[in-house]
């Protein structure tokens, strides 16, 4: 029988695979929340998948509101006997890369940009961000004969972040929630 950490590791691998397949089939990717949870009654694992319409996050105010709503999802899970074990946020993004020794230049918009898949994985004890460069290599036919993008992901170890460095509006959402939950005696509501 697998322990929780083995299920979390398999979950992480599955999320990256599923995001790659979605990119290939659709040519792009709206943000996606994936949560690995354990049913506290039946002791079985389940994955919740919450697609986020990209248009809903077009401006900063909407992003702030959405980031504040995510913890209510965890509250509802607990009310339904689901204990979240690992939270993941995935989104396609443009990343600009410069010389870190020189800091952020005033004309940062002139830096070369690369297309990436950014995926955070958070447990109550850790948070990491995997950043994969998206390599578009033309088109291929799928099993139904439909043309889809031929996409591969290339992990860039220089860009990945781990505990203490995962930041941003949607980074550390679950870890922060779990810390508050423990401080409040298991309830955030």
Short mmCIF file of C-alpha atoms in Angstrom, two decimals:
data_model
loop_
_atom_site.label_atom_id
_atom_site.label_comp_id
_atom_site.label_asym_id
_atom_site.label_seq_id
_atom_site.Cartn_x
_atom_site.Cartn_y
_atom_site.Cartn_z
CA UNK A 1 0.00 0.00 0.00
CA UNK A 2 1.34 3.43 -0.95
CA UNK A 3 1.75 6.05 1.75
CA UNK A 4 0.52 9.63 1.35
CA UNK A 5 3.87 10.95 0.09
CA UNK A 6 3.96 8.34 -2.69
CA UNK A 7 0.49 9.44 -3.80
CA UNK A 8 1.67 13.08 -3.74
CA UNK A 9 4.68 12.22 -5.93
CA UNK A 10 2.46 10.37 -8.43
CA UNK A 11 0.01 13.30 -8.37
CA UNK A 12 2.77 15.77 -9.28
CA UNK A 13 3.85 13.68 -12.23
CA UNK A 14 0.25 13.26 -13.41
CA UNK A 15 -0.43 17.01 -13.22
CA UNK A 16 2.57 17.84 -15.44
CA UNK A 17 1.56 15.09 -17.91
CA UNK A 18 -2.07 16.29 -18.03
CA UNK A 19 -1.05 19.93 -18.53
CA UNK A 20 1.25 18.88 -21.38
CA UNK A 21 -1.59 16.96 -23.03
CA UNK A 22 -3.97 19.91 -22.60
CA UNK A 23 -1.42 22.25 -24.18
CA UNK A 24 -1.01 19.89 -27.12
CA UNK A 25 -4.75 19.40 -27.70
CA UNK A 26 -5.78 23.03 -27.23
CA UNK A 27 -2.66 24.93 -28.30
CA UNK A 28 -2.85 26.85 -25.03
CA UNK A 29 -3.81 26.45 -21.41
CA UNK A 30 -6.14 28.34 -19.11
CA UNK A 31 -5.05 28.26 -15.46
CA UNK A 32 -5.89 25.03 -13.67
CA UNK A 33 -6.19 24.03 -10.02
CA UNK A 34 -5.60 20.37 -9.15
CA UNK A 35 -5.99 19.10 -5.59
CA UNK A 36 -5.06 15.66 -4.29
CA UNK A 37 -7.35 14.83 -1.37
CA UNK A 38 -7.96 11.92 0.96
CA UNK A 39 -11.49 10.97 1.97
CA UNK A 40 -11.32 10.87 5.76
CA UNK A 41 -14.22 8.40 6.00
CA UNK A 42 -13.47 5.94 3.17
CA UNK A 43 -9.67 6.47 3.29
CA UNK A 44 -9.53 6.71 -0.50
CA UNK A 45 -7.70 9.29 -2.61
CA UNK A 46 -9.33 11.56 -5.15
CA UNK A 47 -8.23 14.40 -7.40
CA UNK A 48 -10.29 17.56 -7.80
CA UNK A 49 -9.72 19.51 -11.01
CA UNK A 50 -10.88 23.11 -11.21
CA UNK A 51 -10.41 24.83 -14.57
CA UNK A 52 -10.12 28.61 -14.25
CA UNK A 53 -11.33 30.66 -17.22
CA UNK A 54 -8.37 32.74 -18.33
CA UNK A 55 -10.63 35.67 -19.14
CA UNK A 56 -11.64 35.83 -15.46
CA UNK A 57 -8.06 36.73 -14.56
CA UNK A 58 -7.41 39.47 -17.12
CA UNK A 59 -6.90 42.25 -14.57
CA UNK A 60 -5.15 42.62 -11.22
CA UNK A 61 -8.34 43.20 -9.20
CA UNK A 62 -9.92 39.97 -10.45
CA UNK A 63 -6.73 38.06 -9.65
CA UNK A 64 -6.72 39.40 -6.09
CA UNK A 65 -10.37 38.44 -5.57
CA UNK A 66 -9.81 34.97 -6.98
CA UNK A 67 -6.75 34.39 -4.77
CA UNK A 68 -8.90 35.18 -1.72
CA UNK A 69 -11.60 32.73 -2.83
CA UNK A 70 -9.29 29.70 -3.17
CA UNK A 71 -9.11 29.01 0.61
CA UNK A 72 -12.91 28.66 0.74
CA UNK A 73 -12.50 25.69 -1.59
CA UNK A 74 -10.35 24.00 1.06
CA UNK A 75 -12.96 24.79 3.74
CA UNK A 76 -15.67 23.15 1.63
CA UNK A 77 -13.49 20.09 1.10
CA UNK A 78 -13.06 19.60 4.85
CA UNK A 79 -16.82 19.98 5.34
CA UNK A 80 -17.25 17.10 2.87
CA UNK A 81 -14.73 14.77 4.57
CA UNK A 82 -11.96 15.51 2.07
CA UNK A 83 -8.56 16.33 3.48
CA UNK A 84 -6.46 18.21 0.89
CA UNK A 85 -2.94 16.81 0.76
CA UNK A 86 -1.43 18.64 -2.22
CA UNK A 87 -2.61 21.76 -4.05
CA UNK A 88 -1.37 22.63 -7.52
CA UNK A 89 -1.78 25.78 -9.62
CA UNK A 90 -0.75 25.57 -13.27
CA UNK A 91 -0.73 28.28 -15.90
CA UNK A 92 0.90 29.13 -19.16
CA UNK A 93 2.96 32.30 -18.95
CA UNK A 94 5.55 34.46 -20.64
CA UNK A 95 8.79 34.67 -18.69
CA UNK A 96 11.48 37.26 -19.21
CA UNK A 97 14.98 36.23 -18.34
CA UNK A 98 17.91 38.53 -17.65
CA UNK A 99 21.19 38.67 -15.77
CA UNK A 100 20.33 38.22 -12.09
CA UNK A 101 23.60 39.87 -11.02
CA UNK A 102 22.48 43.12 -12.72
CA UNK A 103 19.00 43.18 -11.15
CA UNK A 104 15.82 44.15 -12.95
CA UNK A 105 16.59 46.71 -15.68
CA UNK A 106 14.33 49.73 -16.23
CA UNK A 107 13.58 48.48 -19.73
CA UNK A 108 12.71 44.95 -18.53
CA UNK A 109 10.04 44.67 -21.22
CA UNK A 110 12.87 44.56 -23.75
CA UNK A 111 14.31 41.37 -22.23
CA UNK A 112 13.79 38.26 -24.34
CA UNK A 113 10.71 36.30 -23.32
CA UNK A 114 10.08 32.59 -23.32
CA UNK A 115 6.82 30.65 -23.12
CA UNK A 116 6.60 28.50 -19.98
CA UNK A 117 4.32 26.27 -17.97
CA UNK A 118 4.45 27.34 -14.33
CA UNK A 119 3.15 24.82 -11.82
CA UNK A 120 3.19 25.16 -8.05
CA UNK A 121 2.84 22.16 -5.78
CA UNK A 122 2.06 22.77 -2.14
CA UNK A 123 1.64 20.49 0.84
CA UNK A 124 1.23 21.61 4.43
CA UNK A 125 5.02 21.40 4.83
CA UNK A 126 6.47 22.49 1.53
CA UNK A 127 5.97 24.42 -1.65
CA UNK A 128 7.79 24.18 -4.96
CA UNK A 129 7.36 25.77 -8.35
CA UNK A 130 8.27 23.80 -11.44
CA UNK A 131 8.92 25.90 -14.50
CA UNK A 132 9.06 24.15 -17.86
CA UNK A 133 9.94 25.86 -21.12
CA UNK A 134 7.28 25.07 -23.73
CA UNK A 135 8.82 23.80 -26.96
CA UNK A 136 6.42 23.94 -29.91
CA UNK A 137 7.60 21.61 -32.63
CA UNK A 138 4.87 21.74 -35.28
CA UNK A 139 1.76 19.58 -35.58
CA UNK A 140 1.04 15.86 -35.31
CA UNK A 141 -2.07 13.75 -35.74
CA UNK A 142 -3.67 12.35 -32.59
CA UNK A 143 -5.30 8.90 -32.32
CA UNK A 144 -8.43 10.29 -34.07
CA UNK A 145 -6.52 11.84 -36.94
CA UNK A 146 -7.00 15.38 -35.60
CA UNK A 147 -4.05 17.77 -35.85
CA UNK A 148 -2.71 18.83 -32.48
CA UNK A 149 0.38 20.79 -31.45
CA UNK A 150 3.52 18.75 -30.95
CA UNK A 151 4.68 20.10 -27.60
CA UNK A 152 7.43 19.07 -25.26
CA UNK A 153 8.33 20.56 -21.92
CA UNK A 154 11.90 21.21 -20.88
CA UNK A 155 12.53 21.68 -17.18
CA UNK A 156 14.92 24.51 -16.38
CA UNK A 157 16.56 23.87 -12.99
CA UNK A 158 17.73 27.50 -12.79
CA UNK A 159 14.14 28.74 -12.84
CA UNK A 160 12.56 26.29 -10.38
CA UNK A 161 11.84 27.44 -6.85
CA UNK A 162 11.40 25.67 -3.54
CA UNK A 163 10.41 26.54 0.02
CA UNK A 164 11.01 30.16 0.88
CA UNK A 165 11.28 31.28 -2.72
CA UNK A 166 7.81 30.41 -4.03
CA UNK A 167 6.06 33.74 -4.19
CA UNK A 168 3.23 35.39 -6.00
CA UNK A 169 -0.50 35.72 -5.74
CA UNK A 170 -1.17 32.00 -6.18
CA UNK A 171 2.02 30.73 -4.54
CA UNK A 172 1.92 29.47 -0.94
CA UNK A 173 -1.90 29.63 -0.89
CA UNK A 174 -2.32 26.12 0.52
CA UNK A 175 0.68 26.22 2.85
CA UNK A 176 -0.58 29.49 4.35
CA UNK A 177 -4.09 28.04 4.66
CA UNK A 178 -2.81 24.98 6.51
CA UNK A 179 -0.71 27.09 8.90
CA UNK A 180 -3.76 29.22 9.75
CA UNK A 181 -5.86 26.08 10.12
CA UNK A 182 -3.45 24.67 12.70
CA UNK A 183 -3.32 28.01 14.56
CA UNK A 184 -7.14 28.20 14.64
CA UNK A 185 -7.58 24.65 15.95
CA UNK A 186 -8.37 22.97 12.59
CA UNK A 187 -10.93 25.47 11.31
CA UNK A 188 -10.46 28.56 9.18
CA UNK A 189 -14.12 29.54 9.07
#
